[in-house]
Coordinates of C-alpha atoms and ligand atoms in Angstrom, one line a residue:
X116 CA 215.8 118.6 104.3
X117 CA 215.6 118.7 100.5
X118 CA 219.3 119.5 99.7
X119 CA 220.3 116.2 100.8
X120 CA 219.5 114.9 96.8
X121 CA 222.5 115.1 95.1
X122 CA 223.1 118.0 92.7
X123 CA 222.0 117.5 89.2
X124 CA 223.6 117.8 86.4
X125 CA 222.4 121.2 85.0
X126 CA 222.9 122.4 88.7
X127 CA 226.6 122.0 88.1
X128 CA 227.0 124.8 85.5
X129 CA 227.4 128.6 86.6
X130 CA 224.9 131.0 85.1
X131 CA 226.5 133.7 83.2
X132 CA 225.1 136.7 85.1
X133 CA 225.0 136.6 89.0
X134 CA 223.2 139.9 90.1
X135 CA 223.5 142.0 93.0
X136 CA 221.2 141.9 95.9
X137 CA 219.7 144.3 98.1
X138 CA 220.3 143.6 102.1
X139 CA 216.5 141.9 103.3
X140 CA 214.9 144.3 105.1
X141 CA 214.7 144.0 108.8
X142 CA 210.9 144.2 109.2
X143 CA 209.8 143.1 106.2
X144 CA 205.9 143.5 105.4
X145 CA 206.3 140.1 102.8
X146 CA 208.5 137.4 102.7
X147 CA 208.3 135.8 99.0
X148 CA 209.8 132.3 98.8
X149 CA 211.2 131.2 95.8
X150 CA 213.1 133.6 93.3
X151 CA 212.4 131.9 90.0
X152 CA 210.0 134.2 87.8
X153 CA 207.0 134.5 89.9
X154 CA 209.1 135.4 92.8
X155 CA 210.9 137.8 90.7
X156 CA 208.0 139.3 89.5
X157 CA 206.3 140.0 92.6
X158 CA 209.5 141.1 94.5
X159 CA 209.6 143.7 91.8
X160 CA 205.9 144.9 91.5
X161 CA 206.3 144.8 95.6
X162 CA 209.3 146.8 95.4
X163 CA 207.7 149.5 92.9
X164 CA 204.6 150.0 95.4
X165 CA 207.1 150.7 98.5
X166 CA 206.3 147.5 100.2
X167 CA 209.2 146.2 102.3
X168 CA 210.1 142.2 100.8
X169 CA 211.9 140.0 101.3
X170 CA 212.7 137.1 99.1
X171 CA 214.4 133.7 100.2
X172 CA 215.7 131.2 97.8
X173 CA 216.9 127.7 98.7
X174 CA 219.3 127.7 95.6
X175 CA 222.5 129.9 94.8
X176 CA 221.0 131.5 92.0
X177 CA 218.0 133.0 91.0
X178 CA 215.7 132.1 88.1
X179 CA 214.6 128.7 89.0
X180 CA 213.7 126.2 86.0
X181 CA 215.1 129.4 83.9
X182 CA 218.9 129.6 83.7
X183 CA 221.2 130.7 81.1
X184 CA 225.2 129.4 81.2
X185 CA 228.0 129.7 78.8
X186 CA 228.8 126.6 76.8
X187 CA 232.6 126.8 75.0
X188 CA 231.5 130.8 74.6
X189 CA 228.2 130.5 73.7
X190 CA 224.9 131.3 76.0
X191 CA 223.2 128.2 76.5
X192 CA 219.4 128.1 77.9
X193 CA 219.8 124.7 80.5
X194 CA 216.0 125.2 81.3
X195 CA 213.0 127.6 79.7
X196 CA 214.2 129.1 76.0
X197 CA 211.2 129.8 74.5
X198 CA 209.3 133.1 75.5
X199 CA 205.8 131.6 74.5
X200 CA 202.4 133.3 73.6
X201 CA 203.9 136.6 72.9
X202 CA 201.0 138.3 72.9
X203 CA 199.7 137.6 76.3
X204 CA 203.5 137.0 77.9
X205 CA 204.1 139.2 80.3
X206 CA 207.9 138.7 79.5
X207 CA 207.9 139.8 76.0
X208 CA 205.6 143.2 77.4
X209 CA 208.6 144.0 79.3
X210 CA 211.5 142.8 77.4
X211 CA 210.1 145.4 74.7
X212 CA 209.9 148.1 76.5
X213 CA 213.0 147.6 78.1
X214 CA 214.8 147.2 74.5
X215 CA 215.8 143.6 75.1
X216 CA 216.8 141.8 72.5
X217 CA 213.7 139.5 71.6
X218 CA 213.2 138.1 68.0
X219 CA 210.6 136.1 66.9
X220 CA 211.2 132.5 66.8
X221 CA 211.4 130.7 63.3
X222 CA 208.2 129.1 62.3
X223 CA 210.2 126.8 59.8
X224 CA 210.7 123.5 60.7
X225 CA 213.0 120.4 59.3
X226 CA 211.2 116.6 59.0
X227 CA 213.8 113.4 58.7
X228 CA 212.3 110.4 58.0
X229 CA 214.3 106.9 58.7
X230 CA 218.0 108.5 57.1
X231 CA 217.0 110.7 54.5
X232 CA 215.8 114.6 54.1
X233 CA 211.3 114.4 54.3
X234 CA 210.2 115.0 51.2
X235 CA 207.9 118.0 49.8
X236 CA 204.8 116.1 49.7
X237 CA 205.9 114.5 53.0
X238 CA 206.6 117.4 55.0
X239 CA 203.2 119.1 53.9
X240 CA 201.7 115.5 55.2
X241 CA 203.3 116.5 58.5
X242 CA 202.5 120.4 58.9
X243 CA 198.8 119.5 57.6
X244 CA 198.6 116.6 60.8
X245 CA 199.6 119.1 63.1
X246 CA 197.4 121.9 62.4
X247 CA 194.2 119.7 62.3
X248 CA 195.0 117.8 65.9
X249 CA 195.5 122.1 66.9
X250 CA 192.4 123.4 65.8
X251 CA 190.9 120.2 66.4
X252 CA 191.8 119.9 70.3
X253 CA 191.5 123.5 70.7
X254 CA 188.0 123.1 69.3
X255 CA 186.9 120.3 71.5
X256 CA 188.1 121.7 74.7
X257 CA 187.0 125.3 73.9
X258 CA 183.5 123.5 74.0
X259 CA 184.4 123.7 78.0
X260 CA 183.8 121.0 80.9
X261 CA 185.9 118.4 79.0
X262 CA 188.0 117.6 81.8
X263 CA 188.5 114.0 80.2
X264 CA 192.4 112.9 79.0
X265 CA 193.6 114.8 75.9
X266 CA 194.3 111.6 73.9
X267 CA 191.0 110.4 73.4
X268 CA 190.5 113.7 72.0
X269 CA 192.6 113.4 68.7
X270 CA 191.0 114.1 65.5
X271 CA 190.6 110.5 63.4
X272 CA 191.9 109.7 60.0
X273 CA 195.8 111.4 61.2
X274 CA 196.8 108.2 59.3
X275 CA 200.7 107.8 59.5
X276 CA 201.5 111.2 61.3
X277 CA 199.1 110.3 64.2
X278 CA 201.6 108.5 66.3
X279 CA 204.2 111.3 65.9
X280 CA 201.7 114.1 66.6
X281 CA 200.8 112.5 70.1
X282 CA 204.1 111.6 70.9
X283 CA 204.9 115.8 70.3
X284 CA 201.9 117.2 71.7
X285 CA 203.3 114.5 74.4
X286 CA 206.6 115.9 75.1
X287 CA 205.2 119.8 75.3
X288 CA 202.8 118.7 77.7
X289 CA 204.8 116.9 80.2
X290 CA 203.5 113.9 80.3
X291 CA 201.8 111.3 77.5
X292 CA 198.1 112.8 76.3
X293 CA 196.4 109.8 78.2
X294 CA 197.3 111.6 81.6
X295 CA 196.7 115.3 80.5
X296 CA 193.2 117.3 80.3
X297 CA 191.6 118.3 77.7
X298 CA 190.6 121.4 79.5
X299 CA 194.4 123.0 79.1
X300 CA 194.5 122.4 75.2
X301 CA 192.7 126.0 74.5
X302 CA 196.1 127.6 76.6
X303 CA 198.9 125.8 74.2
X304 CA 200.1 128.9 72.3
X305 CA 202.8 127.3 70.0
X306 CA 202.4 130.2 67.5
X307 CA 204.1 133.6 68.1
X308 CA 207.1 132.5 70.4
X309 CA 210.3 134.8 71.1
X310 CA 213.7 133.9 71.6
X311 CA 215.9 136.3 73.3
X312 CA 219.7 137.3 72.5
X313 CA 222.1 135.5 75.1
X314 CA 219.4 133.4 76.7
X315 CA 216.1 133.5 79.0
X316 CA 217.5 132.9 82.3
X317 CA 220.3 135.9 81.8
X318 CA 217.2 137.9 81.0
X319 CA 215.6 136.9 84.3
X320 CA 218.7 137.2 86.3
X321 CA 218.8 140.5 85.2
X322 CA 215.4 141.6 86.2
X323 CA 216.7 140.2 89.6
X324 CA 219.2 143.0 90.2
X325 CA 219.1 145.1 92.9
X326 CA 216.0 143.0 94.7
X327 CA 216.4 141.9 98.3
X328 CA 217.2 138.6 97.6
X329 CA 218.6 136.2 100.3
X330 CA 220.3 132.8 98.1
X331 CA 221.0 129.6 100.1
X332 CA 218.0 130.2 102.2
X333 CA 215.6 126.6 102.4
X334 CA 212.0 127.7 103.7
X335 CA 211.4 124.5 105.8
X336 CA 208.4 126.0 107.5
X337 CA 205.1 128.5 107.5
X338 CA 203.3 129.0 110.8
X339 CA 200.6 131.1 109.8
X340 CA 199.1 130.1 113.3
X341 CA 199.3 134.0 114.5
X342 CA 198.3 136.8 112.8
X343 CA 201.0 137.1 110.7
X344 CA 203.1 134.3 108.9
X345 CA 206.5 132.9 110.0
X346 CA 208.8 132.0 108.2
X347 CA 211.8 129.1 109.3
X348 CA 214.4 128.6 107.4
X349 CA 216.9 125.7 107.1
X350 CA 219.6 127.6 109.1
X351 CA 217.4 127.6 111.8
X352 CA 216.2 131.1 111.5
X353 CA 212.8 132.6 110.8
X354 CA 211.8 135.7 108.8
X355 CA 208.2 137.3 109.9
X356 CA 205.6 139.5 108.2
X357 CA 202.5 140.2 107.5
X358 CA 202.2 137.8 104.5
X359 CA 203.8 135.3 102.3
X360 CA 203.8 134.8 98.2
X361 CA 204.8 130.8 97.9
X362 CA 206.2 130.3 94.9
X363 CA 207.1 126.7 95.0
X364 CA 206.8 123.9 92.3
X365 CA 203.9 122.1 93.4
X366 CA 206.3 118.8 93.0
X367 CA 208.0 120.5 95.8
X368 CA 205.0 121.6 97.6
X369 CA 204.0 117.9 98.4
X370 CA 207.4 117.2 100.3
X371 CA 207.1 120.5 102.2
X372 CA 208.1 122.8 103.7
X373 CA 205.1 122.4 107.0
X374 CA 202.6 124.2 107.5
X375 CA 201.3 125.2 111.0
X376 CA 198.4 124.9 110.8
X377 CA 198.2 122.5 108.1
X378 CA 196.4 123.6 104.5
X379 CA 192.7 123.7 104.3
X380 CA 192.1 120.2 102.6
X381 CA 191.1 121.7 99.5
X382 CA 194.3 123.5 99.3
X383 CA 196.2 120.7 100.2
X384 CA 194.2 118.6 97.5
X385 CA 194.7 121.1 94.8
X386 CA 199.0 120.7 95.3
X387 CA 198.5 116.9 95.5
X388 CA 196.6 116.4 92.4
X389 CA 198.9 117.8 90.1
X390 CA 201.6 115.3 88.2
X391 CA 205.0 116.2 87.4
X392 CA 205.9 117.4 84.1
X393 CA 208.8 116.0 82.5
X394 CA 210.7 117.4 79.6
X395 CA 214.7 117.7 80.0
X396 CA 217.4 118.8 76.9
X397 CA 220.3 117.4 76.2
X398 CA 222.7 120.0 74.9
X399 CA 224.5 118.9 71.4
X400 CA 227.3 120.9 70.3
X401 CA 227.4 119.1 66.5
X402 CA 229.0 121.7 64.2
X403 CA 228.5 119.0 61.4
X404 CA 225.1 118.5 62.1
X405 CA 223.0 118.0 58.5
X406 CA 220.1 121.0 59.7
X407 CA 220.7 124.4 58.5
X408 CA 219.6 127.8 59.5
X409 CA 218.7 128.9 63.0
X410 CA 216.4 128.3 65.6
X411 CA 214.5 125.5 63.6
X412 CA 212.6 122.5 64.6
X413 CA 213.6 119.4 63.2
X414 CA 211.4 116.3 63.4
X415 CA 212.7 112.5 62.8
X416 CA 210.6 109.6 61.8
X417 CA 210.7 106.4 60.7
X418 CA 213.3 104.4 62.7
X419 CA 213.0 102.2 66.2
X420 CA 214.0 105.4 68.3
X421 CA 211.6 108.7 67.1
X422 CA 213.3 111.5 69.2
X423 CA 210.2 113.6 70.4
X424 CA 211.4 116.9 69.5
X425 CA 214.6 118.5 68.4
X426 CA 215.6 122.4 68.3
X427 CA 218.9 122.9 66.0
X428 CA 221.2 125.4 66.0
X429 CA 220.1 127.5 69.4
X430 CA 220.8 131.3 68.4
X431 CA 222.5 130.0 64.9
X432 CA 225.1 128.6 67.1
X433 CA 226.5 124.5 66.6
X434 CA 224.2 123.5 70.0
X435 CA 221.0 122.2 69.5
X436 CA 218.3 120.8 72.2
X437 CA 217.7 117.0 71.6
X438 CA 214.7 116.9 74.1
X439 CA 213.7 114.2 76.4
X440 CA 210.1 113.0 77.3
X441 CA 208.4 111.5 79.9
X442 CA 208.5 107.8 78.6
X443 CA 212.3 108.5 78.0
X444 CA 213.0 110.0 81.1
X445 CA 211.2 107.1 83.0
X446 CA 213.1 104.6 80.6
X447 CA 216.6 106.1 81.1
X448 CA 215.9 106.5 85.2
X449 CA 215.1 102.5 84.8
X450 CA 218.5 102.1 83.6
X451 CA 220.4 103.7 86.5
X452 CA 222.9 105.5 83.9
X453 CA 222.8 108.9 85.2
X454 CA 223.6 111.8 82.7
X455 CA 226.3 109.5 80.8
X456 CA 223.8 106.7 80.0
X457 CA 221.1 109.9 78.5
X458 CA 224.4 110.7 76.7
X459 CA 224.8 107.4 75.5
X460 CA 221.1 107.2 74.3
X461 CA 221.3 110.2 72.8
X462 CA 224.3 108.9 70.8
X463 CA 222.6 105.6 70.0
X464 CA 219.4 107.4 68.3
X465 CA 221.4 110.2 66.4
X466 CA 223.4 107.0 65.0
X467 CA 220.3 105.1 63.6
X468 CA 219.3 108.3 61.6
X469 CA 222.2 110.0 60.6
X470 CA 225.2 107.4 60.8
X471 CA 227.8 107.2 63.3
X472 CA 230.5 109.0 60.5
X473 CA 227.9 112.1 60.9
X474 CA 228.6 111.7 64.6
X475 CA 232.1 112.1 64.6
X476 CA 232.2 115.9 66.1
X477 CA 229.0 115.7 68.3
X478 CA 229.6 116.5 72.0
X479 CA 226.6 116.1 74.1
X480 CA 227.9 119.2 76.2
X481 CA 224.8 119.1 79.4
X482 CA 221.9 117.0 80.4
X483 CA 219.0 118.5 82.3
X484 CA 217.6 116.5 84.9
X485 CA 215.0 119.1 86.5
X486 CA 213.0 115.9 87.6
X487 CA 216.0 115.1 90.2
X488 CA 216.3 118.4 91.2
X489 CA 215.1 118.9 94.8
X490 CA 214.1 122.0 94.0
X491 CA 212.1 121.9 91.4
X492 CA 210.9 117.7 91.1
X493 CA 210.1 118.0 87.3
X494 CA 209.8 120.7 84.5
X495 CA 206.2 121.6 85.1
X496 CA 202.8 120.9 87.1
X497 CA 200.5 118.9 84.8
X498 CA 196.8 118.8 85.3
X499 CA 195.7 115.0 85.3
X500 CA 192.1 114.4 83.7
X501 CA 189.7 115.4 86.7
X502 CA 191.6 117.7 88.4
X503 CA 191.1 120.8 85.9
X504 CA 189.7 122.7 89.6
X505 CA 192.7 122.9 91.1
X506 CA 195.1 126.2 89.4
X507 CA 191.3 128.2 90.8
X508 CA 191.6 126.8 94.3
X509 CA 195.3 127.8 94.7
X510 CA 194.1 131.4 93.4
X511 CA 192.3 132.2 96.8
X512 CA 194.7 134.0 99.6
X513 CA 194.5 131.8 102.6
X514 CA 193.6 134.0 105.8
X515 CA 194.6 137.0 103.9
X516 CA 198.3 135.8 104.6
X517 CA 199.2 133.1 102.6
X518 CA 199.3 133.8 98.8
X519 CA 200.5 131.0 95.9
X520 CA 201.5 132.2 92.9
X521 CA 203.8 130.0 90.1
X522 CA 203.6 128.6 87.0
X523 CA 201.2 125.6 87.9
X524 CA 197.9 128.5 88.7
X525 CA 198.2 129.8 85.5
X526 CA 195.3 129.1 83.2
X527 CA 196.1 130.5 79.7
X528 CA 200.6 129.8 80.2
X529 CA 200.4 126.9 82.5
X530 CA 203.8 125.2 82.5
X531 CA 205.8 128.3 80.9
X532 CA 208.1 131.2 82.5
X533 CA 205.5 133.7 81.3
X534 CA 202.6 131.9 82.8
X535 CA 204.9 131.9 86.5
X536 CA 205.9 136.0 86.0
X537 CA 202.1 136.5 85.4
X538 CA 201.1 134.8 88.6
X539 CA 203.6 136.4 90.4
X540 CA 202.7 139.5 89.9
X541 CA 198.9 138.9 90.2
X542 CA 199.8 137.5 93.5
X543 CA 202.3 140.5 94.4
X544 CA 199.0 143.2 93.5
X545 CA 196.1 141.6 95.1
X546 CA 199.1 141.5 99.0
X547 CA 199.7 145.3 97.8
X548 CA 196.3 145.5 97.8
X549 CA 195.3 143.9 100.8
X550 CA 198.2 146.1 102.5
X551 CA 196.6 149.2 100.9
X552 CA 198.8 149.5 98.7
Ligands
FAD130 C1 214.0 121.8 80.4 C2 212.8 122.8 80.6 C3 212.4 123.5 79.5 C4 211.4 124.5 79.6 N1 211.1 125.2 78.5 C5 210.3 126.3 78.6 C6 210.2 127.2 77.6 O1 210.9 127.1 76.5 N2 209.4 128.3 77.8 C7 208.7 128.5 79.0 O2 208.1 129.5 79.1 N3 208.8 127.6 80.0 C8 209.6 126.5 79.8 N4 209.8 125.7 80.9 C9 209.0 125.9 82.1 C10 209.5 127.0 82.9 O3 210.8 126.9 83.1 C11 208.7 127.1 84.3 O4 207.3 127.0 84.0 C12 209.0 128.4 85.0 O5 210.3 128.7 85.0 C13 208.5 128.2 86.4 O6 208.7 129.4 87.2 P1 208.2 129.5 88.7 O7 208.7 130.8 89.3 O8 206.8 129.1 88.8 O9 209.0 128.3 89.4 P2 210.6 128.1 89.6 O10 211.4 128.6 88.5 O11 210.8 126.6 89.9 O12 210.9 129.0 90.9 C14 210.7 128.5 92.2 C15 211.9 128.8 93.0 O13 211.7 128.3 94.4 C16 213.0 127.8 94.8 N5 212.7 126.9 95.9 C17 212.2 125.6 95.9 N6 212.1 125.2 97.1 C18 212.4 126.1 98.0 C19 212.4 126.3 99.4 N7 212.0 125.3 100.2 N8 212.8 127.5 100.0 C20 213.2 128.5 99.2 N9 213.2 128.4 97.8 C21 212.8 127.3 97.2 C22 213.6 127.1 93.6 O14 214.9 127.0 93.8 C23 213.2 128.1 92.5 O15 214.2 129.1 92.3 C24 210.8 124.7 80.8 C25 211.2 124.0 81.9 C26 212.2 123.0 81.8 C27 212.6 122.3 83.0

């Protein structure tokens, strides 16, 4: 059984809303698995048509990879913070016309080099770099059928800011550009983000209340060998209905649970091919901290340690995001420290840059280690050069009965909370549908 992996870290921390649940119905007509944001989203558009659901979620919350705890007060985002693409995010379509309290997110941004303030003509250096890779990549992969690796896509003549600009476009990805298709570049919507007022996953929990929602509930099996689907869970007992909406992290979906009868190949391909994402925070509380104003981006060149990205002051609070990539990640998990030794690290590259006297009231409050979580196995499913097929073939129902849904089969907000509430409730129509509904 998965729950066997020690908790991590960010697992530790209790969310600061805990909704009520319906009871599970007794017959129900679907069983979702999963309560993150796709499950949520189809529980709730099942719900609205009058079809009986039931959801089951291994963990003892809901909102997956999107959680929201209080840190000395304050609400603290462990996972997902940024509601991206507004335009096209489901999230931010509902949060307005529910009166949520969604702002849009800062577009200013702070650059460091070595341990000084960027200059003008430096920071305009920077901002240009950035928007030519953008339109560039965005260019190049809008041609279509570029399902080659991002990095050798990169505009030339980036000059100095060309190593930075990888290593961020990098750490948003998931994984360095080298293992990443071009094809997904034309979905990256960095530009009209949202934040939201007491965090994302309290905004998600919410939209959790009153659903019929078992927690604690591992789905260690699907027999989909009859005409319906059953369900077995970990306790040893088994919901059954006339469909299923999976909702798993595909990093989860190659451990298990079993299938009975096992995937179609393709299917089972598709899951396979995908990589996990990596991209963790480590949660500062440093009141002293040199970048002012709220919700910014801050950038840090010029030293031996470049942190890949860095969100200050979260909500205009003291906590900030130092963020952790891939090459970090893998780096840190080589040394065996745990959360203390990313703490450490942390410590060590804040030092080179701003002095350990500027350190003196830094607390790194939480690491995230999503990528040790049994549950979820990394922050996203990346798309490795070649594999650009697979979010279509996870889009066809299996039998009628067996439905995927999730952040990893979204094309335009693959990897995002948005992109997962999208598929979940495209997944939770076309069931309805098939239920005449
Ligand atoms: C550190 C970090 C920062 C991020 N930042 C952003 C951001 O700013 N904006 C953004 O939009 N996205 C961001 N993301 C990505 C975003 O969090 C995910 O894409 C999204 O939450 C995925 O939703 P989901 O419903 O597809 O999956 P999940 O949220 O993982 O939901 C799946 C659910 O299934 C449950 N489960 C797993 N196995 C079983 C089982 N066997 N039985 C029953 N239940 C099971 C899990 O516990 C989980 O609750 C970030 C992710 C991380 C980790």
């Amino acid at each position: 059984m998965l729950n066997r992996i020690a908790r991590p870290e960010h697992e530790r921390f209790r969310p600061t809303i805990a909704p009520r649940f319906a009871e599970l119905p007794a017959d129900p007509e679907v069983v979702v698995i999963g309560a993150g944001a796709a499950g949520i989203a189809a529980a709730r558009l099942l719900a609205a048509r009058g079809v009986r659901v039931a959801v089951i979620e291994a963990r003892g919350r809901v909102g997956g990879r999107v959680v929201t705890t209080h840190l000395r007060g304050h609400a603290v985002d462990l996972g997902a913070h940024w509601l991206h693409a507004g335009p096209i995010n489901p999230l931010v379509q509902l949060g307005t016309v529910r009166g949520e309290p969604l702002r849009v997110a800062a577009q200013n941004s702070h650059l460091w080099v070595g341990r000084r303030p960027g200059r003008p003509a430096e920071a305009s250096a920077h901002g240009r770099a950035f928007a030519v890779t953008d339109r560039f990549l965005t260019t190049e992969a809008a041609r279509g059928g570029l399902d080659r690796p991002a990095a050798r896509a990169l505009p030339p003549g980036l000059g100095p800011w060309g190593e930075r600009v990888a290593l961020v476009h990098g750490l948003v990805s998931g994984r360095p550009l080298d293992e990443v298709s071009l094809q997904d570049f034309p979905s990256m919507e960095y530009g009209d983000n949202r934040f939201i007022a007491g965090g994302y996953g309290a905004y998600l929990a919410r939209l959790a209340q009153g659903l019929p929602i078992a927690l604690r509930t591992e789905a260690t099996g699907i027999d989909w060998s009859g005409a319906g689907v059953r369900v077995e869970t970990a306790d040893g007992t088994a919901l059954s209905a006339r469909a299923v909406i999976i909702t798993l992290p595909m990093m989860v979906l190659q451990q298990g649970p079993a299938f009975t009868p096992a995937l179609p190949e393709a299917v089972r391909g598709a899951i396979d091919g995908f990589r996990p994402g990596i991209y963790e925070h480590a949660v500062l509380h440093w009141p002293s901290s040199p970048f002012r104003g709220a919700d910014r981006l801050a950038s840090i060149v010029g030293g031996r340690h470049m942190p890949p990205g860095l969100l200050t002051r979260l909500d205009g609070t003291p906590f900030h995001y130092f963020e952790l990539d891939l090459p970090s990640c893998a780096s840190l998990d080589a040394r065996g420290g745990g959360p203390d030794g990313t703490r450490r690290f942390v410590r060590t590259v804040l030092a080179e840059h701003f002095g350990e006297r500027a350190l003196r009231d830094l607390t790194v409050s939480a690491v995230s280690e999503w990528r040790h979580d049994p549950w979820s196995r990394g922050s996203w499913a990346v798309v490795p050069p070649g594999h650009a097929g697979a979010r279509q073939v996870l889009l066809e129902p299996i039998a009628d009965r067996l439905w995927f849904a999730g952040e990893a089969l979204s094309r335009l907000q693959w990897g995002t909370a948005g992109g997962a509430y999208e598929e979940g409730e495209r997944a939770a129509r076309a069931v309805a549908a098939a239920l005449g509904r």
